[in-house]
Structures are given as structure tokens and as C-alpha cells.
Short mmCIF file of C-alpha atoms and ligand atoms in Angstrom, two decimals:
data_model
loop_
_atom_site.label_atom_id
_atom_site.label_comp_id
_atom_site.label_asym_id
_atom_site.label_seq_id
_atom_site.Cartn_x
_atom_site.Cartn_y
_atom_site.Cartn_z
CA UNK A 1 0.00 0.00 0.00
CA UNK A 2 1.28 3.42 -0.87
CA UNK A 3 1.84 5.67 2.10
CA UNK A 4 1.26 8.76 0.08
CA UNK A 5 -2.11 9.97 -1.04
CA UNK A 6 -2.88 8.97 -4.55
CA UNK A 7 -3.40 12.59 -5.50
CA UNK A 8 -0.14 13.77 -3.98
CA UNK A 9 1.79 11.60 -6.40
CA UNK A 10 -0.07 13.11 -9.30
CA UNK A 11 0.41 16.67 -8.11
CA UNK A 12 4.04 16.25 -7.13
CA UNK A 13 4.82 15.26 -10.69
CA UNK A 14 2.97 18.22 -12.08
CA UNK A 15 5.09 20.96 -13.63
CA UNK A 16 2.62 23.44 -12.16
CA UNK A 17 3.85 22.65 -8.68
CA UNK A 18 3.89 25.84 -6.70
CA UNK A 19 7.30 26.98 -5.65
CA UNK A 20 7.95 26.51 -1.98
CA UNK A 21 5.66 23.51 -1.70
CA UNK A 22 8.62 21.34 -0.82
CA UNK A 23 9.21 23.53 2.21
CA UNK A 24 5.57 23.71 3.20
CA UNK A 25 4.06 21.98 6.18
CA UNK A 26 3.47 18.24 6.06
CA UNK A 27 -0.03 17.22 6.97
CA UNK A 28 -0.63 13.60 7.90
CA UNK A 29 -4.21 12.55 7.14
CA UNK A 30 -5.37 9.56 9.18
CA UNK A 31 -8.71 8.54 7.73
CA UNK A 32 -10.00 5.11 6.74
CA UNK A 33 -12.79 6.16 4.39
CA UNK A 34 -11.17 6.42 0.95
CA UNK A 35 -13.54 9.12 -0.35
CA UNK A 36 -12.96 11.37 2.67
CA UNK A 37 -9.23 10.68 2.67
CA UNK A 38 -9.09 11.71 -0.96
CA UNK A 39 -11.13 14.85 -0.34
CA UNK A 40 -8.88 15.86 2.56
CA UNK A 41 -5.78 15.11 0.57
CA UNK A 42 -7.02 17.13 -2.38
CA UNK A 43 -7.80 20.17 -0.24
CA UNK A 44 -4.55 20.00 1.68
CA UNK A 45 -2.54 19.83 -1.54
CA UNK A 46 -4.56 22.58 -3.15
CA UNK A 47 -3.66 24.83 -0.25
CA UNK A 48 0.04 24.21 -0.92
CA UNK A 49 0.74 21.80 1.92
CA UNK A 50 2.27 18.36 1.58
CA UNK A 51 -0.06 15.46 2.25
CA UNK A 52 0.74 12.08 3.76
CA UNK A 53 -1.98 9.53 4.28
CA UNK A 54 -2.73 6.61 6.53
CA UNK A 55 -5.88 4.53 6.77
CA UNK A 56 -5.20 2.86 10.11
CA UNK A 57 -3.04 3.09 13.23
CA UNK A 58 -0.20 0.94 11.89
CA UNK A 59 0.25 2.99 8.75
CA UNK A 60 -0.01 6.18 10.82
CA UNK A 61 2.95 5.11 12.99
CA UNK A 62 4.87 4.00 9.93
CA UNK A 63 4.30 7.36 8.29
CA UNK A 64 5.41 9.17 11.43
CA UNK A 65 8.54 7.06 11.61
CA UNK A 66 9.43 7.82 8.01
CA UNK A 67 8.41 11.41 7.85
CA UNK A 68 7.52 13.41 10.94
CA UNK A 69 4.44 15.52 10.08
CA UNK A 70 3.84 19.12 11.15
CA UNK A 71 0.17 18.48 11.83
CA UNK A 72 -2.10 15.43 12.01
CA UNK A 73 -5.72 15.29 10.86
CA UNK A 74 -7.02 12.39 12.90
CA UNK A 75 -10.30 10.62 12.29
CA UNK A 76 -12.27 9.64 15.38
CA UNK A 77 -13.48 6.23 14.15
CA UNK A 78 -10.69 4.07 12.77
CA UNK A 79 -10.39 0.30 12.23
CA UNK A 80 -9.81 -1.41 15.59
CA UNK A 81 -9.03 1.81 17.39
CA UNK A 82 -10.18 5.36 17.85
CA UNK A 83 -8.65 8.75 17.22
CA UNK A 84 -9.01 9.49 20.93
CA UNK A 85 -6.75 6.55 21.83
CA UNK A 86 -4.25 7.49 19.14
CA UNK A 87 -4.23 11.13 20.26
CA UNK A 88 -3.33 10.00 23.78
CA UNK A 89 -0.54 7.80 22.42
CA UNK A 90 0.78 10.62 20.26
CA UNK A 91 0.82 12.91 23.27
CA UNK A 92 2.66 10.39 25.43
CA UNK A 93 5.68 10.00 23.14
CA UNK A 94 8.57 12.43 22.93
CA UNK A 95 8.78 12.44 19.13
CA UNK A 96 5.11 13.22 18.60
CA UNK A 97 4.16 15.10 21.75
CA UNK A 98 4.28 18.51 20.10
CA UNK A 99 2.65 17.69 16.78
CA UNK A 100 -0.69 19.48 16.63
CA UNK A 101 -3.74 17.28 16.13
CA UNK A 102 -7.09 18.16 14.60
CA UNK A 103 -9.73 15.53 15.30
CA UNK A 104 -12.23 14.72 12.58
CA UNK A 105 -15.54 13.29 13.51
CA UNK A 106 -19.10 12.78 12.46
CA UNK A 107 -20.14 13.24 16.07
CA UNK A 108 -20.87 16.83 16.80
CA UNK A 109 -21.87 16.50 20.40
CA UNK A 110 -20.31 18.78 22.94
CA UNK A 111 -19.12 15.97 25.21
CA UNK A 112 -17.36 14.29 22.27
CA UNK A 113 -15.69 17.55 21.47
CA UNK A 114 -14.46 17.93 25.03
CA UNK A 115 -13.35 14.28 25.09
CA UNK A 116 -11.29 14.80 21.92
CA UNK A 117 -9.68 17.91 23.30
CA UNK A 118 -8.96 16.22 26.60
CA UNK A 119 -7.27 13.33 24.80
CA UNK A 120 -4.77 15.86 23.49
CA UNK A 121 -6.29 17.20 20.28
CA UNK A 122 -5.74 20.89 19.60
CA UNK A 123 -8.89 21.39 17.61
CA UNK A 124 -11.90 19.52 16.39
CA UNK A 125 -13.84 19.53 13.16
CA UNK A 126 -17.17 17.87 12.44
CA UNK A 127 -17.94 16.01 9.23
CA UNK A 128 -19.26 17.09 6.83
CA UNK A 129 -16.89 20.04 6.97
CA UNK A 130 -16.30 22.88 4.55
CA UNK A 131 -12.83 22.82 2.99
CA UNK A 132 -12.48 26.51 3.76
CA UNK A 133 -13.08 25.98 7.45
CA UNK A 134 -10.75 23.01 7.54
CA UNK A 135 -7.92 24.97 5.92
CA UNK A 136 -8.53 27.98 8.14
CA UNK A 137 -8.17 25.73 11.16
CA UNK A 138 -5.04 24.07 9.81
CA UNK A 139 -3.46 27.46 9.12
CA UNK A 140 -4.48 28.82 12.51
CA UNK A 141 -2.92 25.88 14.29
CA UNK A 142 0.26 25.94 12.24
CA UNK A 143 0.58 29.65 12.93
CA UNK A 144 0.00 29.05 16.58
CA UNK A 145 2.66 26.37 16.61
CA UNK A 146 5.05 28.43 14.56
CA UNK A 147 7.99 30.25 16.19
CA UNK A 148 6.45 33.37 17.79
CA UNK A 149 7.44 32.39 21.36
CA UNK A 150 10.63 34.33 22.12
CA UNK A 151 13.50 32.00 22.84
CA UNK A 152 14.03 33.30 26.32
CA UNK A 153 13.94 31.25 29.49
CA UNK A 154 11.11 32.31 31.78
CA UNK A 155 10.71 31.56 35.45
CA UNK A 156 7.91 32.35 37.85
CA UNK A 157 6.43 30.78 40.96
CA UNK A 158 8.93 27.90 41.02
CA UNK A 159 8.36 27.02 37.39
CA UNK A 160 11.02 27.32 34.73
CA UNK A 161 9.98 27.30 31.08
CA UNK A 162 12.49 26.95 28.29
CA UNK A 163 11.08 27.71 24.83
CA UNK A 164 14.16 26.40 23.00
CA UNK A 165 14.01 22.94 24.55
CA UNK A 166 10.22 23.11 24.95
CA UNK A 167 10.52 21.99 28.55
CA UNK A 168 8.92 23.06 31.77
CA UNK A 169 10.26 22.14 35.17
CA UNK A 170 8.85 22.61 38.64
CA UNK A 171 11.64 22.61 41.22
CA UNK A 172 13.81 20.79 38.66
CA UNK A 173 11.18 18.13 37.98
CA UNK A 174 9.95 17.92 34.38
CA UNK A 175 6.30 18.70 33.67
CA UNK A 176 4.74 17.20 30.56
CA UNK A 177 2.65 19.67 28.57
CA UNK A 178 0.93 19.56 25.20
CA UNK A 179 1.72 22.35 22.72
CA UNK A 180 -1.30 24.50 23.56
CA UNK A 181 -0.77 24.18 27.31
CA UNK A 182 2.87 25.10 26.78
CA UNK A 183 1.89 28.29 24.97
CA UNK A 184 -0.78 29.06 27.51
CA UNK A 185 1.64 28.65 30.39
CA UNK A 186 4.25 30.76 28.61
CA UNK A 187 1.70 33.53 28.18
CA UNK A 188 0.64 33.32 31.83
CA UNK A 189 4.21 33.28 33.14
CA UNK A 190 5.11 36.36 31.11
CA UNK A 191 1.88 38.14 32.14
CA UNK A 192 1.57 37.19 35.79
CA UNK A 193 -0.86 38.73 38.26
CA UNK A 194 -3.22 40.04 35.60
CA UNK A 195 -6.67 38.70 34.81
CA UNK A 196 -7.41 37.64 31.25
CA UNK A 197 -10.82 36.82 29.83
CA UNK A 198 -11.30 33.73 27.66
CA UNK A 199 -11.52 35.96 24.60
CA UNK A 200 -8.27 37.71 25.49
CA UNK A 201 -6.56 34.37 26.03
CA UNK A 202 -7.85 33.11 22.69
CA UNK A 203 -6.44 36.18 20.96
CA UNK A 204 -3.12 36.04 22.77
CA UNK A 205 -2.49 32.32 22.78
CA UNK A 206 -4.53 30.92 19.89
CA UNK A 207 -4.21 33.92 17.61
CA UNK A 208 -7.08 36.00 16.32
CA UNK A 209 -8.93 33.08 14.80
CA UNK A 210 -12.67 33.09 15.11
CA UNK A 211 -13.20 29.35 14.87
CA UNK A 212 -12.10 28.34 18.34
CA UNK A 213 -14.87 28.41 20.92
CA UNK A 214 -14.42 29.99 24.33
CA UNK A 215 -15.09 26.63 25.97
CA UNK A 216 -11.82 25.43 24.44
CA UNK A 217 -9.93 27.73 26.81
CA UNK A 218 -11.48 25.98 29.81
CA UNK A 219 -10.43 22.58 28.48
CA UNK A 220 -6.82 23.68 28.07
CA UNK A 221 -6.81 25.40 31.46
CA UNK A 222 -8.02 22.12 32.95
CA UNK A 223 -5.26 20.22 31.18
CA UNK A 224 -2.65 22.74 32.28
CA UNK A 225 -3.81 22.51 35.89
CA UNK A 226 -3.81 18.72 35.76
CA UNK A 227 -0.20 18.80 34.54
CA UNK A 228 0.80 21.24 37.27
CA UNK A 229 -1.08 19.34 39.92
CA UNK A 230 1.61 16.64 40.22
CA UNK A 231 4.03 19.32 41.39
CA UNK A 232 1.21 20.79 43.54
CA UNK A 233 1.38 23.95 41.48
CA UNK A 234 -2.08 23.96 39.96
CA UNK A 235 -2.95 26.80 42.34
CA UNK A 236 -0.84 29.13 40.21
CA UNK A 237 -3.68 29.20 37.68
CA UNK A 238 -6.56 30.96 39.36
CA UNK A 239 -10.13 31.24 38.19
CA UNK A 240 -11.48 34.74 38.59
CA UNK A 241 -15.23 34.33 38.70
CA UNK A 242 -17.02 36.21 35.96
CA UNK A 243 -13.75 37.51 34.49
CA UNK A 244 -11.39 34.75 33.42
CA UNK A 245 -8.07 33.42 34.57
CA UNK A 246 -4.97 34.71 36.27
CA UNK A 247 -1.49 33.31 36.87
CA UNK A 248 -0.49 34.37 40.33
CA UNK A 249 2.49 33.49 42.48
CA UNK A 250 0.95 35.16 45.53
CA1 LIG B 1 -13.56 6.62 9.98
#
């Protein structure tokens, strides 16, 4: 079985290939339904990204081993497994921990959405989706995961965050964080003692993208607190009723 999307082979041989495509982000599409895989692949390529495809968990891991993607589009329902399980596995391994994940699902219920995000996904899109929305979300996440964090060590309240090594330690003990929690914590540590609303946090941490819901902030705050809890530092992230959240060392 080819590990590349059928269409990517066609387009990569095309003389009309847009310059810079070779340097563009690699999107791994994990989807078992051929028609949807092809549609995703087509749209991803059209937007100038590279597309890699997998139809099950084994081929996903093989793809990752061969060619580390910049973002993963992960279907919820896969043969013998689920995107939620795979998202957790991706988040638990060093090589894949920081690769952003967008979950794809036919289930639009709120609790599924929360479950996907809690498993480690960065965003969530419901089938049938509009290609425009999908690409906007991909771009937003890639932008969010792109360099903008200044490469300067930050410390506050016993935590030390190093953007260059993407590590956080609490009293010299490593704390495992997903990419969004890492950015969120970096923002908080560099803006301590001030209250930020969910909208402000979305703008500052997620970028000015309209697609992310405010509830998403709460999910990531919960994940951040859970990660800090082991070091008994979850109290650094305070809920300010009716206003938002604050990072406070006091
Ligand atoms: Ca499926």
C-alpha cells in the first residue's frame, strides 16, 4: 500500500507545482474512508501543503517514523481503534508530543468535542466540513505552533519554562505539557498577576482566529492545571469568577 495519497503523487509530478511547496508543512491525514481521505488530501494539496496519508493506526505510525508531520488530521473512528486513543498515544511519546492534532468526527456533540480535546487534540472539526473551514483551522494551528514564542527562558512561581528545549520544570522536575498548554503557560508566566478573559486568552495564545470556541480555553486550562497538579502547582492558575483566569504566584 502506498503511504502517500494517490493525488499527492499526481500533483508532485505536475510541472505546475507551486514553488515553496517542498518547504511547506506536512499534513498527515489519518482517515480510513477512501472518499474522505481523498477529499482531505485534495484540499490539503490545493492549499500548498504536503499530504501524507494513513488509513489505520499501523500505517499512521509507519508514516510518522518515516516522515515526521507538522500536523495530524485524525479521524475519530478508525479500524480497531479510535482517534481518541491514538491522540493519547501521540501525546505520550517524545517524538510526537508537540505535533498538533485536529480531530475529525461525524459526532458533533459537545461531550465528544471535550473528550477529543482532553485526549490531546488541539482542535476539532465535524464532518461534513467545509474545505475553507478546515484549511482555516489548519493554518491557525500551524501559525500558533510556529515560532512566535521568544527564545528566552522564563521563570515564575517555582516554574522554569524553556522555549528552546520546549521543557517546563517545577523545582527541577519535568512537567509534561501539550503544545497548547505550553503556549498558555508561557503567556501566563510572562503576564503574571493580571486577569485575562477567555476571549483575550484566545487572541493572545490561539491567535485571532474566530473558529475556536471559548469553551476550548477551559479545556486547556483544565489540562494545564492537571499537569501542574503533580508538582502541587495547579494553584498558580486561578479562576477569577465572571472575568477569566490569572497566573499568580501570591
Ligand atoms: Ca472513519
